[in-house]
Amino acid sequence: MSENMRSIVVYGAKDVKIENFPVPECDDDKILVQVERCGVCTYEQRLFNGTHKAGVPVVPGHEVAGKIVAIGKEINTDEWSVGDTVVVGVTLPCRDCYPCKLGETQNCEHFDALKKVLPGQHHVGTGGFSSYMMSSPECVFKYHTVSPEEACMTEPLSCVIHSVETADPQFGQYCFIIGAGFMGLLHTLLCVRKGTRVIVSDMNEERLELAKKMGAQFTINPAKENTAEKLREYTNGHMASVVFDTTPIAAVAEEAFHYLGTNGKLMIYSGIYPNKPITVDPHLIHKKGLQILGTANSNDRDFTRASEMISNGILDMKPFISGVYEADDIIACLESSCTGLTFRNIVKF
C-alpha cells in the first residue's frame, strides 16, 4: 500500500490539480479500498467544462472499482477480506431520513456531493477520483471474473436498472429509447432482456447500428426521418408503451409525450442541462392515462444486481470502454470525454 493518496481535485472550469495526502487510517466501522479504476460520467464533464459551477474544490468520481486493503475491527471478516475486488456504491445517502428509511436511498433528502467531505477525503465530493476511498460496508459490493475497467461500469448500470424497473415495461410491449449514448444503449440491453420490442433513436448512424447489434428491433434517425411517423409504423399504430428519454435536452422531453400510446409511461432519465421548463398537455395525460416518471441514482438493491450481471457475463461492458487514462493524464481524459464522442473514459490509479 502506498504512503500517499493521490486525489484529482477540480477547482473550476479547466482547472484541475493532482494533490497528495496521507493514506487515511481505516476507521473501525469502515473498509479502505484502493481505487484501481474510476469512470468519467457527465457530472465530471460538467464540472470540468464549467456547466456545473461548484464554487469549491471538488474530488468527483463515483464509478469506482478497486480492492480492499484494510478493514476496521468492527467489520464482519466472514464477509470481507483484504484483497477482495470490489466496486464502491454511492456513498452519499444519510440512511437516516424518511426516504432512506424506506429503502429509497437514491432519493435521500441530504444527497448532496457538494456539502459533504467523505471519511478519509480532504475536499467535498464523491471521492472516486482518489487512489483510496474509505467506505461503509453497505456501500461496497464484490465483483469477480471481469476486469476493473468493466467493473467500474457497475454504477451506471445500477442507475439504468433502477430506471427500467421503475418504468416496468411488460413482455411484448414497445419501448422507445431516445438517445443511443452509453445510457441509452444500457437501457437497450436491459429492455431487450425484459422481453420488450425495442426502438432506438439517435442521429449517429454508427450508434444506431450498435443498438441493432444489442437487440433493438428498429432504429430511427430523427435527422433523416419523421420520428412520430416511423414510430407509428413500427408499432402498428399503437405508439410506445414506455419512452425512455436519455438525453439532457428539454425540447426532447417535451416531444416525447407525443410518442406515447394509451396508458404509456415517460421516463425522464437524464438531468436537463441547461434546465428549463417544458409544456405538456394535461388533457392528453388525462385522456390517454399517461404517466410521467423520473429517476436519479440507484440503491443497494440495484447495485448488487448490477455487479452480479457484470461479474457473471450477463451483460458485456467491453464495448463501452472508450479509453483508459493514467491519473496524470486527467486533462486529456476529461477533454476527450467532453467531445461527446465517447461512451466511457476511465481513469487508472
GROMACS .gro file of C-alpha atoms in nm:
model
  349
    1MET     CA    1   0.000   0.000   0.000
    2SER     CA    2   0.134   0.342  -0.097
    3GLU     CA    3   0.217   0.600   0.167
    4ASN     CA    4   0.032   0.872  -0.024
    5MET     CA    5  -0.321   0.911  -0.154
    6ARG     CA    6  -0.346   1.094  -0.486
    7SER     CA    7  -0.661   1.297  -0.541
    8ILE     CA    8  -0.776   1.466  -0.860
    9VAL     CA    9  -0.925   1.797  -0.748
   10VAL     CA   10  -1.144   2.015  -0.971
   11TYR     CA   11  -1.117   2.381  -0.871
   12GLY     CA   12  -1.323   2.518  -1.157
   13ALA     CA   13  -1.362   2.513  -1.534
   14LYS     CA   14  -1.046   2.360  -1.688
   15ASP     CA   15  -0.874   2.398  -1.350
   16VAL     CA   16  -0.773   2.052  -1.228
   17LYS     CA   17  -0.489   1.958  -0.996
   18ILE     CA   18  -0.349   1.634  -0.857
   19GLU     CA   19  -0.285   1.662  -0.485
   20ASN     CA   20  -0.115   1.424  -0.242
   21PHE     CA   21  -0.246   1.339   0.103
   22PRO     CA   22  -0.162   1.072   0.360
   23VAL     CA   23  -0.344   0.743   0.309
   24PRO     CA   24  -0.627   0.753   0.564
   25GLU     CA   25  -0.627   0.520   0.861
   26CYS     CA   26  -0.921   0.284   0.830
   27ASP     CA   27  -1.197   0.363   1.081
   28ASP     CA   28  -1.322   0.076   1.295
   29ASP     CA   29  -1.654   0.055   1.109
   30LYS     CA   30  -1.519   0.118   0.759
   31ILE     CA   31  -1.348  -0.057   0.468
   32LEU     CA   32  -1.048   0.101   0.296
   33VAL     CA   33  -1.044   0.047  -0.079
   34GLN     CA   34  -0.751   0.111  -0.309
   35VAL     CA   35  -0.911   0.260  -0.620
   36GLU     CA   36  -0.786   0.097  -0.939
   37ARG     CA   37  -1.026   0.248  -1.195
   38CYS     CA   38  -1.291   0.519  -1.199
   39GLY     CA   39  -1.520   0.606  -1.488
   40VAL     CA   40  -1.583   0.961  -1.607
   41CYS     CA   41  -1.953   1.049  -1.603
   42THR     CA   42  -2.132   1.360  -1.731
   43TYR     CA   43  -2.110   1.503  -1.378
   44GLU     CA   44  -1.731   1.519  -1.401
   45GLN     CA   45  -1.755   1.658  -1.752
   46ARG     CA   46  -1.982   1.941  -1.638
   47LEU     CA   47  -1.752   2.030  -1.350
   48PHE     CA   48  -1.460   2.040  -1.593
   49ASN     CA   49  -1.626   2.242  -1.869
   50GLY     CA   50  -1.788   2.484  -1.624
   51THR     CA   51  -2.151   2.393  -1.694
   52HIS     CA   52  -2.181   2.294  -1.330
   53LYS     CA   53  -2.020   2.554  -1.106
   54ALA     CA   54  -1.937   2.401  -0.770
   55GLY     CA   55  -1.774   2.711  -0.621
   56VAL     CA   56  -1.544   2.496  -0.407
   57PRO     CA   57  -1.266   2.243  -0.475
   58VAL     CA   58  -1.424   1.905  -0.552
   59VAL     CA   59  -1.294   1.548  -0.567
   60PRO     CA   60  -1.550   1.391  -0.804
   61GLY     CA   61  -1.572   1.035  -0.935
   62HIS     CA   62  -1.838   0.780  -0.846
   63GLU     CA   63  -1.786   0.484  -1.081
   64VAL     CA   64  -1.524   0.305  -0.874
   65ALA     CA   65  -1.358  -0.036  -0.892
   66GLY     CA   66  -1.072  -0.141  -0.668
   67LYS     CA   67  -0.959  -0.380  -0.399
   68ILE     CA   68  -0.982  -0.389  -0.021
   69VAL     CA   69  -0.654  -0.303   0.151
   70ALA     CA   70  -0.775  -0.267   0.512
   71ILE     CA   71  -1.084  -0.342   0.719
   72GLY     CA   72  -1.190  -0.192   1.051
   73LYS     CA   73  -1.205  -0.410   1.360
   74GLU     CA   74  -1.585  -0.391   1.368
   75ILE     CA   75  -1.621  -0.528   1.014
   76ASN     CA   76  -1.753  -0.882   0.965
   77THR     CA   77  -1.450  -1.081   0.847
   78ASP     CA   78  -1.676  -1.364   0.732
   79GLU     CA   79  -1.798  -1.128   0.460
   80TRP     CA   80  -1.496  -0.910   0.387
   81SER     CA   81  -1.124  -0.977   0.345
   82VAL     CA   82  -0.819  -0.779   0.243
   83GLY     CA   83  -0.766  -0.845  -0.127
   84ASP     CA   84  -1.134  -0.869  -0.221
   85THR     CA   85  -1.204  -0.699  -0.554
   86VAL     CA   86  -1.492  -0.458  -0.508
   87VAL     CA   87  -1.693  -0.175  -0.653
   88VAL     CA   88  -1.791   0.115  -0.432
   89GLY     CA   89  -2.151   0.227  -0.444
   90VAL     CA   90  -2.296   0.569  -0.389
   91THR     CA   91  -2.160   0.677  -0.052
   92LEU     CA   92  -2.373   0.987  -0.003
   93PRO     CA   93  -2.709   0.868   0.142
   94CYS     CA   94  -2.753   0.962   0.506
   95ARG     CA   95  -2.955   0.642   0.574
   96ASP     CA   96  -3.147   0.834   0.841
   97CYS     CA   97  -3.404   1.044   0.651
   98TYR     CA   98  -3.754   0.930   0.556
   99PRO     CA   99  -3.674   0.806   0.200
  100CYS     CA  100  -3.362   0.627   0.328
  101LYS     CA  101  -3.562   0.452   0.599
  102LEU     CA  102  -3.799   0.330   0.326
  103GLY     CA  103  -3.501   0.182   0.142
  104GLU     CA  104  -3.518   0.452  -0.126
  105THR     CA  105  -3.164   0.574  -0.064
  106GLN     CA  106  -3.140   0.705  -0.421
  107ASN     CA  107  -3.381   0.979  -0.310
  108CYS     CA  108  -3.202   1.070   0.014
  109GLU     CA  109  -3.309   1.416   0.130
  110HIS     CA  110  -2.947   1.504   0.211
  111PHE     CA  111  -2.789   1.364  -0.106
  112ASP     CA  112  -2.551   1.647  -0.198
  113ALA     CA  113  -2.192   1.581  -0.301
  114LEU     CA  114  -2.101   1.947  -0.262
  115LYS     CA  115  -2.192   1.958   0.106
  116LYS     CA  116  -2.008   1.650   0.230
  117VAL     CA  117  -1.645   1.565   0.290
  118LEU     CA  118  -1.643   1.187   0.298
  119PRO     CA  119  -1.433   0.998   0.555
  120GLY     CA  120  -1.067   0.998   0.456
  121GLN     CA  121  -1.111   1.273   0.196
  122HIS     CA  122  -0.990   1.633   0.214
  123HIS     CA  123  -1.242   1.805  -0.014
  124VAL     CA  124  -1.613   1.775  -0.078
  125GLY     CA  125  -1.730   1.535  -0.346
  126THR     CA  126  -1.798   1.173  -0.421
  127GLY     CA  127  -1.429   1.087  -0.383
  128GLY     CA  128  -1.377   0.831  -0.659
  129PHE     CA  129  -1.102   1.040  -0.818
  130SER     CA  130  -0.873   0.945  -0.529
  131SER     CA  131  -0.641   0.648  -0.513
  132TYR     CA  132  -0.803   0.543  -0.184
  133MET     CA  133  -1.161   0.554  -0.058
  134MET     CA  134  -1.295   0.471   0.285
  135SER     CA  135  -1.650   0.341   0.283
  136SER     CA  136  -1.913   0.177   0.498
  137PRO     CA  137  -1.961  -0.193   0.412
  138GLU     CA  138  -2.318  -0.133   0.292
  139CYS     CA  139  -2.171   0.074   0.007
  140VAL     CA  140  -1.918  -0.190  -0.103
  141PHE     CA  141  -2.000  -0.474  -0.343
  142LYS     CA  142  -1.780  -0.762  -0.453
  143TYR     CA  143  -1.711  -0.839  -0.815
  144HIS     CA  144  -1.523  -1.122  -0.982
  145THR     CA  145  -1.407  -1.258  -1.320
  146VAL     CA  146  -1.412  -0.929  -1.513
  147SER     CA  147  -1.153  -0.652  -1.541
  148PRO     CA  148  -1.169  -0.340  -1.320
  149GLU     CA  149  -1.248  -0.141  -1.635
  150GLU     CA  150  -1.564  -0.346  -1.682
  151ALA     CA  151  -1.642  -0.348  -1.310
  152CYS     CA  152  -1.646   0.031  -1.283
  153MET     CA  153  -1.948   0.027  -1.516
  154THR     CA  154  -2.149  -0.113  -1.223
  155GLU     CA  155  -2.266   0.227  -1.101
  156PRO     CA  156  -2.412   0.348  -1.434
  157LEU     CA  157  -2.570   0.008  -1.493
  158SER     CA  158  -2.728   0.020  -1.148
  159CYS     CA  159  -2.889   0.355  -1.236
  160VAL     CA  160  -3.035   0.209  -1.555
  161ILE     CA  161  -3.162  -0.096  -1.367
  162HIS     CA  162  -3.348   0.144  -1.138
  163SER     CA  163  -3.488   0.331  -1.436
  164VAL     CA  164  -3.614   0.021  -1.617
  165GLU     CA  165  -3.762  -0.133  -1.304
  166THR     CA  166  -3.938   0.192  -1.215
  167ALA     CA  167  -4.095   0.215  -1.561
  168ASP     CA  168  -4.166  -0.160  -1.552
  169PRO     CA  169  -4.213  -0.241  -1.923
  170GLN     CA  170  -4.400  -0.565  -1.981
  171PHE     CA  171  -4.331  -0.858  -2.212
  172GLY     CA  172  -4.408  -0.775  -2.573
  173GLN     CA  173  -4.458  -0.402  -2.520
  174TYR     CA  174  -4.287  -0.140  -2.734
  175CYS     CA  175  -4.008   0.053  -2.561
  176PHE     CA  176  -3.882   0.365  -2.736
  177ILE     CA  177  -3.537   0.475  -2.621
  178ILE     CA  178  -3.435   0.827  -2.717
  179GLY     CA  179  -3.058   0.853  -2.742
  180ALA     CA  180  -2.802   0.583  -2.824
  181GLY     CA  181  -2.526   0.705  -2.597
  182PHE     CA  182  -2.392   0.497  -2.311
  183MET     CA  183  -2.709   0.524  -2.102
  184GLY     CA  184  -2.941   0.473  -2.398
  185LEU     CA  185  -2.759   0.156  -2.500
  186LEU     CA  186  -2.765   0.023  -2.144
  187HIS     CA  187  -3.142   0.079  -2.150
  188THR     CA  188  -3.148  -0.109  -2.480
  189LEU     CA  189  -2.967  -0.410  -2.334
  190LEU     CA  190  -3.196  -0.430  -2.032
  191CYS     CA  191  -3.522  -0.373  -2.221
  192VAL     CA  192  -3.430  -0.643  -2.472
  193ARG     CA  193  -3.373  -0.882  -2.183
  194LYS     CA  194  -3.710  -0.781  -2.040
  195GLY     CA  195  -3.875  -0.926  -2.350
  196THR     CA  196  -3.986  -0.595  -2.498
  197ARG     CA  197  -3.969  -0.475  -2.856
  198VAL     CA  198  -3.708  -0.200  -2.855
  199ILE     CA  199  -3.689   0.101  -3.085
  200VAL     CA  200  -3.393   0.340  -3.053
  201SER     CA  201  -3.348   0.688  -3.197
  202ASP     CA  202  -3.026   0.883  -3.247
  203MET     CA  203  -2.864   1.097  -3.516
  204ASN     CA  204  -2.544   0.890  -3.509
  205GLU     CA  205  -2.573   0.602  -3.758
  206GLU     CA  206  -2.284   0.407  -3.604
  207ARG     CA  207  -2.456   0.409  -3.267
  208LEU     CA  208  -2.783   0.302  -3.424
  209GLU     CA  209  -2.604   0.006  -3.578
  210LEU     CA  210  -2.464  -0.080  -3.236
  211ALA     CA  211  -2.816  -0.060  -3.092
  212LYS     CA  212  -2.930  -0.315  -3.351
  213LYS     CA  213  -2.644  -0.546  -3.258
  214MET     CA  214  -2.757  -0.518  -2.897
  215GLY     CA  215  -3.106  -0.632  -2.987
  216ALA     CA  216  -3.303  -0.325  -3.093
  217GLN     CA  217  -3.575  -0.426  -3.337
  218PHE     CA  218  -3.593  -0.088  -3.512
  219THR     CA  219  -3.395   0.236  -3.520
  220ILE     CA  220  -3.489   0.591  -3.615
  221ASN     CA  221  -3.261   0.875  -3.722
  222PRO     CA  222  -3.455   1.197  -3.648
  223ALA     CA  223  -3.220   1.393  -3.874
  224LYS     CA  224  -3.345   1.190  -4.170
  225GLU     CA  225  -3.687   1.060  -4.066
  226ASN     CA  226  -4.006   1.180  -3.901
  227THR     CA  227  -3.987   1.021  -3.560
  228ALA     CA  228  -4.360   1.009  -3.488
  229GLU     CA  229  -4.443   0.864  -3.830
  230LYS     CA  230  -4.177   0.593  -3.809
  231LEU     CA  231  -4.276   0.507  -3.454
  232ARG     CA  232  -4.639   0.473  -3.559
  233GLU     CA  233  -4.531   0.247  -3.846
  234TYR     CA  234  -4.309   0.025  -3.630
  235THR     CA  235  -4.570  -0.012  -3.354
  236ASN     CA  236  -4.864  -0.083  -3.586
  237GLY     CA  237  -5.019   0.246  -3.484
  238HIS     CA  238  -5.005   0.183  -3.110
  239MET     CA  239  -4.705   0.408  -3.033
  240ALA     CA  240  -4.481   0.329  -2.736
  241SER     CA  241  -4.585   0.176  -2.407
  242VAL     CA  242  -4.273   0.320  -2.244
  243VAL     CA  243  -4.049   0.602  -2.363
  244PHE     CA  244  -3.707   0.641  -2.202
  245ASP     CA  245  -3.560   0.986  -2.264
  246THR     CA  246  -3.184   0.958  -2.203
  247THR     CA  247  -3.095   1.299  -2.347
  248PRO     CA  248  -3.028   1.620  -2.148
  249ILE     CA  249  -3.242   1.834  -2.378
  250ALA     CA  250  -3.569   1.986  -2.252
  251ALA     CA  251  -3.724   2.007  -2.600
  252VAL     CA  252  -3.676   1.633  -2.647
  253ALA     CA  253  -3.857   1.559  -2.320
  254GLU     CA  254  -4.143   1.779  -2.439
  255GLU     CA  255  -4.165   1.597  -2.772
  256ALA     CA  256  -4.151   1.259  -2.601
  257PHE     CA  257  -4.513   1.291  -2.482
  258HIS     CA  258  -4.629   1.259  -2.841
  259TYR     CA  259  -4.460   0.921  -2.877
  260LEU     CA  260  -4.669   0.756  -2.604
  261GLY     CA  261  -4.959   0.524  -2.667
  262THR     CA  262  -5.260   0.473  -2.441
  263ASN     CA  263  -5.155   0.422  -2.077
  264GLY     CA  264  -4.797   0.497  -2.180
  265LYS     CA  265  -4.518   0.593  -1.944
  266LEU     CA  266  -4.249   0.855  -2.000
  267MET     CA  267  -3.929   0.803  -1.804
  268ILE     CA  268  -3.716   1.118  -1.786
  269TYR     CA  269  -3.384   0.955  -1.713
  270SER     CA  270  -3.132   1.229  -1.772
  271GLY     CA  271  -3.084   1.557  -1.592
  272ILE     CA  272  -3.172   1.852  -1.817
  273TYR     CA  273  -2.882   2.093  -1.886
  274PRO     CA  274  -2.944   2.378  -1.904
  275ASN     CA  275  -3.258   2.322  -1.703
  276LYS     CA  276  -3.576   2.480  -1.839
  277PRO     CA  277  -3.948   2.411  -1.803
  278ILE     CA  278  -4.144   2.222  -2.066
  279THR     CA  279  -4.507   2.246  -2.175
  280VAL     CA  280  -4.730   1.941  -2.152
  281ASP     CA  281  -5.096   1.891  -2.238
  282PRO     CA  282  -5.279   1.793  -1.916
  283HIS     CA  283  -5.584   1.684  -2.114
  284LEU     CA  284  -5.368   1.443  -2.313
  285ILE     CA  285  -5.232   1.296  -1.989
  286HIS     CA  286  -5.588   1.263  -1.858
  287LYS     CA  287  -5.741   1.123  -2.175
  288LYS     CA  288  -5.470   0.867  -2.254
  289GLY     CA  289  -5.389   0.774  -1.894
  290LEU     CA  290  -5.026   0.875  -1.928
  291GLN     CA  291  -4.766   0.861  -1.653
  292ILE     CA  292  -4.461   1.084  -1.609
  293LEU     CA  293  -4.174   0.925  -1.421
  294GLY     CA  294  -3.829   1.034  -1.317
  295THR     CA  295  -3.525   0.862  -1.178
  296ALA     CA  296  -3.183   0.958  -1.047
  297ASN     CA  297  -2.912   0.748  -0.886
  298SER     CA  298  -2.960   0.392  -0.758
  299ASN     CA  299  -2.989   0.199  -0.434
  300ASP     CA  300  -2.817  -0.102  -0.279
  301ARG     CA  301  -3.053  -0.347  -0.445
  302ASP     CA  302  -2.981  -0.203  -0.789
  303PHE     CA  303  -2.608  -0.203  -0.722
  304THR     CA  304  -2.600  -0.563  -0.606
  305ARG     CA  305  -2.776  -0.685  -0.919
  306ALA     CA  306  -2.564  -0.470  -1.149
  307SER     CA  307  -2.248  -0.617  -1.001
  308GLU     CA  308  -2.384  -0.970  -1.040
  309MET     CA  309  -2.488  -0.911  -1.402
  310ILE     CA  310  -2.145  -0.781  -1.499
  311SER     CA  311  -1.946  -1.039  -1.299
  312ASN     CA  312  -2.147  -1.329  -1.441
  313GLY     CA  313  -2.126  -1.216  -1.803
  314ILE     CA  314  -2.497  -1.146  -1.842
  315LEU     CA  315  -2.407  -0.807  -1.989
  316ASP     CA  316  -2.084  -0.730  -2.175
  317MET     CA  317  -1.939  -0.393  -2.078
  318LYS     CA  318  -1.631  -0.407  -2.300
  319PRO     CA  319  -1.793  -0.224  -2.597
  320PHE     CA  320  -1.842   0.080  -2.375
  321ILE     CA  321  -1.476   0.124  -2.275
  322SER     CA  322  -1.363   0.417  -2.490
  323GLY     CA  323  -1.023   0.484  -2.332
  324VAL     CA  324  -0.815   0.422  -2.020
  325TYR     CA  325  -0.602   0.713  -1.895
  326GLU     CA  326  -0.339   0.737  -1.624
  327ALA     CA  327  -0.435   0.980  -1.348
  328ASP     CA  328  -0.156   1.213  -1.463
  329ASP     CA  329  -0.336   1.242  -1.798
  330ILE     CA  330  -0.665   1.351  -1.643
  331ILE     CA  331  -0.687   1.670  -1.853
  332ALA     CA  332  -0.669   1.471  -2.177
  333CYS     CA  333  -0.919   1.223  -2.035
  334LEU     CA  334  -1.171   1.493  -1.946
  335GLU     CA  335  -1.123   1.677  -2.275
  336SER     CA  336  -1.188   1.356  -2.466
  337SER     CA  337  -1.495   1.283  -2.254
  338CYS     CA  338  -1.638   1.629  -2.323
  339THR     CA  339  -1.634   1.578  -2.701
  340GLY     CA  340  -1.948   1.367  -2.683
  341LEU     CA  341  -1.781   1.102  -2.899
  342THR     CA  342  -1.705   0.855  -2.620
  343PHE     CA  343  -1.905   0.612  -2.412
  344ARG     CA  344  -1.686   0.586  -2.102
  345ASN     CA  345  -1.334   0.704  -2.047
  346ILE     CA  346  -1.172   0.554  -1.739
  347VAL     CA  347  -0.908   0.689  -1.502
  348LYS     CA  348  -0.639   0.445  -1.389
  349PHE     CA  349  -0.477   0.492  -1.048
   0.00000   0.00000   0.00000
